Amino acid sequence: MFRFFAIFLTVQLSLFGIELLQPVQQHFVLPWTALLARVCAALVLWFDPNVTSAGKVLWDTKTGFGVSIEPGCNGVEACIVLFAAILAYPSTWRQKLQGLAIGLVAVQALNVVRVVSLFYLGQWSDTLFRFAHEYLWQALIMLDVLAVWLLWARSVARRTPAESAPTPTPA
């Protein structure tokens, strides 16, 4: 257990530190955030033709309302926590890579729902927007990270004993 926490904290601190570096912000985080805004706009366009994105902003061309996807709202930090937990858990590299890929998709899919819901909540009620943004969605995203990690760890734990069990030899 100590080994897990030591690796988890080391990986997490390292990745958070790397994320703060200017080149990483410029070449990864900001483009990722702009992509997130474009994906949200593309999905919303199916039922609302007045939505577009510009950089990290998702906005309504009719009302002028927009939400800016800032650091902490782009899912990168949630993915860092998930990645650290997966990397710290005792499993094969193949299992880790599968968990990282599935986890990234799960966290970012929920984050798209989060951004779109906040976009519409903000147009409807500033009070609800603030509550959902500052409390509700923060908790839900981290619960998603925990649920994804627990499901992944459970699947790894189920597969590991069968894979590592010795093959019986005929007598």
PDB file of C-alpha atoms in Angstrom:
ATOM      1  CA  MET A   1       0.000   0.000   0.000  1.00  0.00           C
ATOM      2  CA  PHE A   2       2.851   2.364   0.822  1.00  0.00           C
ATOM      3  CA  ARG A   3       4.415   1.630  -2.571  1.00  0.00           C
ATOM      4  CA  PHE A   4       1.143   2.541  -4.330  1.00  0.00           C
ATOM      5  CA  PHE A   5       0.841   5.883  -2.510  1.00  0.00           C
ATOM      6  CA  ALA A   6       4.506   6.741  -3.029  1.00  0.00           C
ATOM      7  CA  ILE A   7       4.293   6.083  -6.774  1.00  0.00           C
ATOM      8  CA  PHE A   8       0.878   7.767  -7.019  1.00  0.00           C
ATOM      9  CA  LEU A   9       2.091  10.965  -5.334  1.00  0.00           C
ATOM     10  CA  THR A  10       5.391  11.031  -7.246  1.00  0.00           C
ATOM     11  CA  VAL A  11       3.738  10.556 -10.646  1.00  0.00           C
ATOM     12  CA  GLN A  12       0.967  13.006  -9.835  1.00  0.00           C
ATOM     13  CA  LEU A  13       3.339  15.738  -8.613  1.00  0.00           C
ATOM     14  CA  SER A  14       5.621  15.174 -11.598  1.00  0.00           C
ATOM     15  CA  LEU A  15       2.782  15.369 -14.128  1.00  0.00           C
ATOM     16  CA  PHE A  16       1.260  18.450 -12.475  1.00  0.00           C
ATOM     17  CA  GLY A  17       4.685  20.093 -12.525  1.00  0.00           C
ATOM     18  CA  ILE A  18       5.206  19.203 -16.192  1.00  0.00           C
ATOM     19  CA  GLU A  19       1.725  20.495 -17.033  1.00  0.00           C
ATOM     20  CA  LEU A  20       2.646  23.930 -15.665  1.00  0.00           C
ATOM     21  CA  LEU A  21       5.650  24.317 -17.964  1.00  0.00           C
ATOM     22  CA  GLN A  22       5.118  26.987 -20.627  1.00  0.00           C
ATOM     23  CA  PRO A  23       6.005  24.735 -23.603  1.00  0.00           C
ATOM     24  CA  VAL A  24       3.557  22.080 -22.371  1.00  0.00           C
ATOM     25  CA  GLN A  25       0.852  24.704 -21.893  1.00  0.00           C
ATOM     26  CA  GLN A  26       1.476  26.182 -25.323  1.00  0.00           C
ATOM     27  CA  HIS A  27       1.857  22.943 -27.317  1.00  0.00           C
ATOM     28  CA  PHE A  28      -0.464  20.576 -25.460  1.00  0.00           C
ATOM     29  CA  VAL A  29      -2.857  22.105 -22.912  1.00  0.00           C
ATOM     30  CA  LEU A  30      -4.088  25.079 -24.965  1.00  0.00           C
ATOM     31  CA  PRO A  31      -4.544  23.048 -28.190  1.00  0.00           C
ATOM     32  CA  TRP A  32      -6.308  20.334 -26.167  1.00  0.00           C
ATOM     33  CA  THR A  33      -8.633  22.927 -24.646  1.00  0.00           C
ATOM     34  CA  ALA A  34      -9.415  24.412 -28.074  1.00  0.00           C
ATOM     35  CA  LEU A  35     -10.142  20.902 -29.378  1.00  0.00           C
ATOM     36  CA  LEU A  36     -12.501  20.341 -26.460  1.00  0.00           C
ATOM     37  CA  ALA A  37     -14.363  23.554 -27.339  1.00  0.00           C
ATOM     38  CA  ARG A  38     -14.608  22.479 -31.002  1.00  0.00           C
ATOM     39  CA  VAL A  39     -15.897  19.015 -30.054  1.00  0.00           C
ATOM     40  CA  CYS A  40     -18.519  20.536 -27.756  1.00  0.00           C
ATOM     41  CA  ALA A  41     -19.599  22.974 -30.479  1.00  0.00           C
ATOM     42  CA  ALA A  42     -19.798  20.208 -33.079  1.00  0.00           C
ATOM     43  CA  LEU A  43     -22.017  18.102 -30.806  1.00  0.00           C
ATOM     44  CA  VAL A  44     -24.267  20.999 -29.852  1.00  0.00           C
ATOM     45  CA  LEU A  45     -24.652  22.035 -33.507  1.00  0.00           C
ATOM     46  CA  TRP A  46     -26.785  18.919 -34.043  1.00  0.00           C
ATOM     47  CA  PHE A  47     -29.627  20.597 -32.138  1.00  0.00           C
ATOM     48  CA  ASP A  48     -28.604  24.263 -31.837  1.00  0.00           C
ATOM     49  CA  PRO A  49     -27.366  26.023 -35.000  1.00  0.00           C
ATOM     50  CA  ASN A  50     -26.352  29.174 -33.078  1.00  0.00           C
ATOM     51  CA  VAL A  51     -23.367  27.625 -31.305  1.00  0.00           C
ATOM     52  CA  THR A  52     -19.748  27.972 -32.333  1.00  0.00           C
ATOM     53  CA  SER A  53     -16.315  27.887 -30.789  1.00  0.00           C
ATOM     54  CA  ALA A  54     -13.403  30.277 -30.967  1.00  0.00           C
ATOM     55  CA  GLY A  55     -10.234  29.047 -29.318  1.00  0.00           C
ATOM     56  CA  LYS A  56     -11.197  27.849 -25.855  1.00  0.00           C
ATOM     57  CA  VAL A  57     -14.603  29.578 -25.876  1.00  0.00           C
ATOM     58  CA  LEU A  58     -17.936  27.923 -26.606  1.00  0.00           C
ATOM     59  CA  TRP A  59     -20.484  30.600 -27.410  1.00  0.00           C
ATOM     60  CA  ASP A  60     -23.964  31.265 -28.724  1.00  0.00           C
ATOM     61  CA  THR A  61     -23.891  33.569 -31.750  1.00  0.00           C
ATOM     62  CA  LYS A  62     -27.512  34.595 -31.208  1.00  0.00           C
ATOM     63  CA  THR A  63     -27.370  35.586 -27.520  1.00  0.00           C
ATOM     64  CA  GLY A  64     -23.648  36.354 -27.281  1.00  0.00           C
ATOM     65  CA  PHE A  65     -23.319  34.146 -24.184  1.00  0.00           C
ATOM     66  CA  GLY A  66     -20.193  32.053 -23.949  1.00  0.00           C
ATOM     67  CA  VAL A  67     -18.153  29.926 -21.600  1.00  0.00           C
ATOM     68  CA  SER A  68     -14.382  29.922 -21.603  1.00  0.00           C
ATOM     69  CA  ILE A  69     -12.798  26.563 -20.855  1.00  0.00           C
ATOM     70  CA  GLU A  70     -10.050  27.453 -18.413  1.00  0.00           C
ATOM     71  CA  PRO A  71      -7.327  25.322 -16.785  1.00  0.00           C
ATOM     72  CA  GLY A  72      -8.969  22.867 -14.432  1.00  0.00           C
ATOM     73  CA  CYS A  73     -12.024  22.707 -16.685  1.00  0.00           C
ATOM     74  CA  ASN A  74     -10.420  20.905 -19.615  1.00  0.00           C
ATOM     75  CA  GLY A  75     -10.144  17.493 -17.971  1.00  0.00           C
ATOM     76  CA  VAL A  76      -6.340  17.466 -18.061  1.00  0.00           C
ATOM     77  CA  GLU A  77      -5.963  17.574 -14.279  1.00  0.00           C
ATOM     78  CA  ALA A  78      -8.558  14.826 -13.782  1.00  0.00           C
ATOM     79  CA  CYS A  79      -6.675  12.686 -16.303  1.00  0.00           C
ATOM     80  CA  ILE A  80      -3.426  13.313 -14.433  1.00  0.00           C
ATOM     81  CA  VAL A  81      -4.966  11.967 -11.218  1.00  0.00           C
ATOM     82  CA  LEU A  82      -6.314   8.916 -13.082  1.00  0.00           C
ATOM     83  CA  PHE A  83      -3.015   8.324 -14.879  1.00  0.00           C
ATOM     84  CA  ALA A  84      -1.083   8.482 -11.600  1.00  0.00           C
ATOM     85  CA  ALA A  85      -3.442   5.967  -9.981  1.00  0.00           C
ATOM     86  CA  ILE A  86      -3.211   3.585 -12.940  1.00  0.00           C
ATOM     87  CA  LEU A  87       0.558   3.840 -13.160  1.00  0.00           C
ATOM     88  CA  ALA A  88       0.907   3.239  -9.412  1.00  0.00           C
ATOM     89  CA  TYR A  89      -1.278   0.124  -9.401  1.00  0.00           C
ATOM     90  CA  PRO A  90       0.568  -3.191  -9.781  1.00  0.00           C
ATOM     91  CA  SER A  91      -0.284  -4.448 -13.263  1.00  0.00           C
ATOM     92  CA  THR A  92       1.339  -5.156 -16.598  1.00  0.00           C
ATOM     93  CA  TRP A  93       2.251  -2.332 -18.955  1.00  0.00           C
ATOM     94  CA  ARG A  94      -0.347  -3.604 -21.403  1.00  0.00           C
ATOM     95  CA  GLN A  95      -3.048  -3.377 -18.720  1.00  0.00           C
ATOM     96  CA  LYS A  96      -1.845   0.095 -17.758  1.00  0.00           C
ATOM     97  CA  LEU A  97      -1.975   1.304 -21.373  1.00  0.00           C
ATOM     98  CA  GLN A  98      -5.480  -0.119 -21.801  1.00  0.00           C
ATOM     99  CA  GLY A  99      -6.576   1.595 -18.585  1.00  0.00           C
ATOM    100  CA  LEU A 100      -5.009   4.887 -19.649  1.00  0.00           C
ATOM    101  CA  ALA A 101      -6.733   4.798 -23.048  1.00  0.00           C
ATOM    102  CA  ILE A 102     -10.146   3.839 -21.685  1.00  0.00           C
ATOM    103  CA  GLY A 103      -9.779   6.270 -18.777  1.00  0.00           C
ATOM    104  CA  LEU A 104      -8.892   9.184 -21.043  1.00  0.00           C
ATOM    105  CA  VAL A 105     -11.990   8.554 -23.163  1.00  0.00           C
ATOM    106  CA  ALA A 106     -14.250   8.167 -20.115  1.00  0.00           C
ATOM    107  CA  VAL A 107     -13.033  11.311 -18.363  1.00  0.00           C
ATOM    108  CA  GLN A 108     -13.095  13.432 -21.496  1.00  0.00           C
ATOM    109  CA  ALA A 109     -16.540  12.162 -22.545  1.00  0.00           C
ATOM    110  CA  LEU A 110     -17.961  13.202 -19.192  1.00  0.00           C
ATOM    111  CA  ASN A 111     -16.090  16.485 -19.446  1.00  0.00           C
ATOM    112  CA  VAL A 112     -17.809  17.199 -22.773  1.00  0.00           C
ATOM    113  CA  VAL A 113     -21.156  16.635 -21.053  1.00  0.00           C
ATOM    114  CA  ARG A 114     -19.970  18.945 -18.278  1.00  0.00           C
ATOM    115  CA  VAL A 115     -18.977  21.790 -20.600  1.00  0.00           C
ATOM    116  CA  VAL A 116     -22.187  21.563 -22.643  1.00  0.00           C
ATOM    117  CA  SER A 117     -24.365  21.427 -19.541  1.00  0.00           C
ATOM    118  CA  LEU A 118     -22.580  24.438 -18.045  1.00  0.00           C
ATOM    119  CA  PHE A 119     -22.971  26.297 -21.338  1.00  0.00           C
ATOM    120  CA  TYR A 120     -26.742  25.899 -21.162  1.00  0.00           C
ATOM    121  CA  LEU A 121     -27.019  26.357 -17.402  1.00  0.00           C
ATOM    122  CA  GLY A 122     -25.142  29.646 -17.741  1.00  0.00           C
ATOM    123  CA  GLN A 123     -27.704  30.918 -20.207  1.00  0.00           C
ATOM    124  CA  TRP A 124     -30.550  29.885 -17.962  1.00  0.00           C
ATOM    125  CA  SER A 125     -29.403  30.749 -14.420  1.00  0.00           C
ATOM    126  CA  ASP A 126     -26.186  32.293 -13.164  1.00  0.00           C
ATOM    127  CA  THR A 127     -26.789  30.874  -9.675  1.00  0.00           C
ATOM    128  CA  LEU A 128     -27.226  27.315 -10.946  1.00  0.00           C
ATOM    129  CA  PHE A 129     -24.272  27.742 -13.267  1.00  0.00           C
ATOM    130  CA  ARG A 130     -22.005  28.784 -10.397  1.00  0.00           C
ATOM    131  CA  PHE A 131     -23.181  25.947  -8.143  1.00  0.00           C
ATOM    132  CA  ALA A 132     -22.803  23.328 -10.886  1.00  0.00           C
ATOM    133  CA  HIS A 133     -19.425  24.690 -11.978  1.00  0.00           C
ATOM    134  CA  GLU A 134     -17.844  25.162  -8.564  1.00  0.00           C
ATOM    135  CA  TYR A 135     -19.291  22.191  -6.677  1.00  0.00           C
ATOM    136  CA  LEU A 136     -21.395  19.669  -8.559  1.00  0.00           C
ATOM    137  CA  TRP A 137     -19.254  19.049 -11.640  1.00  0.00           C
ATOM    138  CA  GLN A 138     -15.987  19.192  -9.686  1.00  0.00           C
ATOM    139  CA  ALA A 139     -17.226  16.321  -7.549  1.00  0.00           C
ATOM    140  CA  LEU A 140     -18.736  14.393 -10.464  1.00  0.00           C
ATOM    141  CA  ILE A 141     -15.545  14.530 -12.527  1.00  0.00           C
ATOM    142  CA  MET A 142     -13.455  13.262  -9.614  1.00  0.00           C
ATOM    143  CA  LEU A 143     -16.056  10.562  -8.887  1.00  0.00           C
ATOM    144  CA  ASP A 144     -15.736   9.571 -12.549  1.00  0.00           C
ATOM    145  CA  VAL A 145     -11.965   9.291 -12.116  1.00  0.00           C
ATOM    146  CA  LEU A 146     -12.449   7.153  -9.013  1.00  0.00           C
ATOM    147  CA  ALA A 147     -15.100   4.944 -10.655  1.00  0.00           C
ATOM    148  CA  VAL A 148     -13.009   4.410 -13.795  1.00  0.00           C
ATOM    149  CA  TRP A 149      -9.945   3.547 -11.734  1.00  0.00           C
ATOM    150  CA  LEU A 150     -11.867   1.181  -9.451  1.00  0.00           C
ATOM    151  CA  LEU A 151     -13.474  -0.621 -12.400  1.00  0.00           C
ATOM    152  CA  TRP A 152     -10.125  -0.891 -14.143  1.00  0.00           C
ATOM    153  CA  ALA A 153      -8.315  -2.101 -10.990  1.00  0.00           C
ATOM    154  CA  ARG A 154     -11.066  -4.651 -10.384  1.00  0.00           C
ATOM    155  CA  SER A 155     -10.740  -5.990 -13.919  1.00  0.00           C
ATOM    156  CA  VAL A 156      -6.952  -6.181 -13.539  1.00  0.00           C
ATOM    157  CA  ALA A 157      -7.257  -7.980 -10.192  1.00  0.00           C
ATOM    158  CA  ARG A 158      -9.661 -10.518 -11.730  1.00  0.00           C
ATOM    159  CA  ARG A 159      -7.376 -11.255 -14.672  1.00  0.00           C
ATOM    160  CA  THR A 160      -4.086 -11.341 -12.787  1.00  0.00           C
ATOM    161  CA  PRO A 161      -4.605 -14.463 -10.630  1.00  0.00           C
ATOM    162  CA  ALA A 162      -5.779 -16.546 -13.603  1.00  0.00           C
ATOM    163  CA  GLU A 163      -2.932 -15.331 -15.805  1.00  0.00           C
ATOM    164  CA  SER A 164      -0.267 -15.944 -13.182  1.00  0.00           C
ATOM    165  CA  ALA A 165      -1.590 -19.281 -11.895  1.00  0.00           C
ATOM    166  CA  PRO A 166       0.788 -22.149 -12.527  1.00  0.00           C
ATOM    167  CA  THR A 167      -0.227 -24.632 -15.208  1.00  0.00           C
ATOM    168  CA  PRO A 168      -0.863 -28.038 -13.681  1.00  0.00           C
ATOM    169  CA  THR A 169       1.394 -30.788 -14.935  1.00  0.00           C
ATOM    170  CA  PRO A 170       0.028 -34.267 -15.520  1.00  0.00           C
ATOM    171  CA  ALA A 171       1.147 -36.816 -12.939  1.00  0.00           C
TER     172      ALA A 171
END
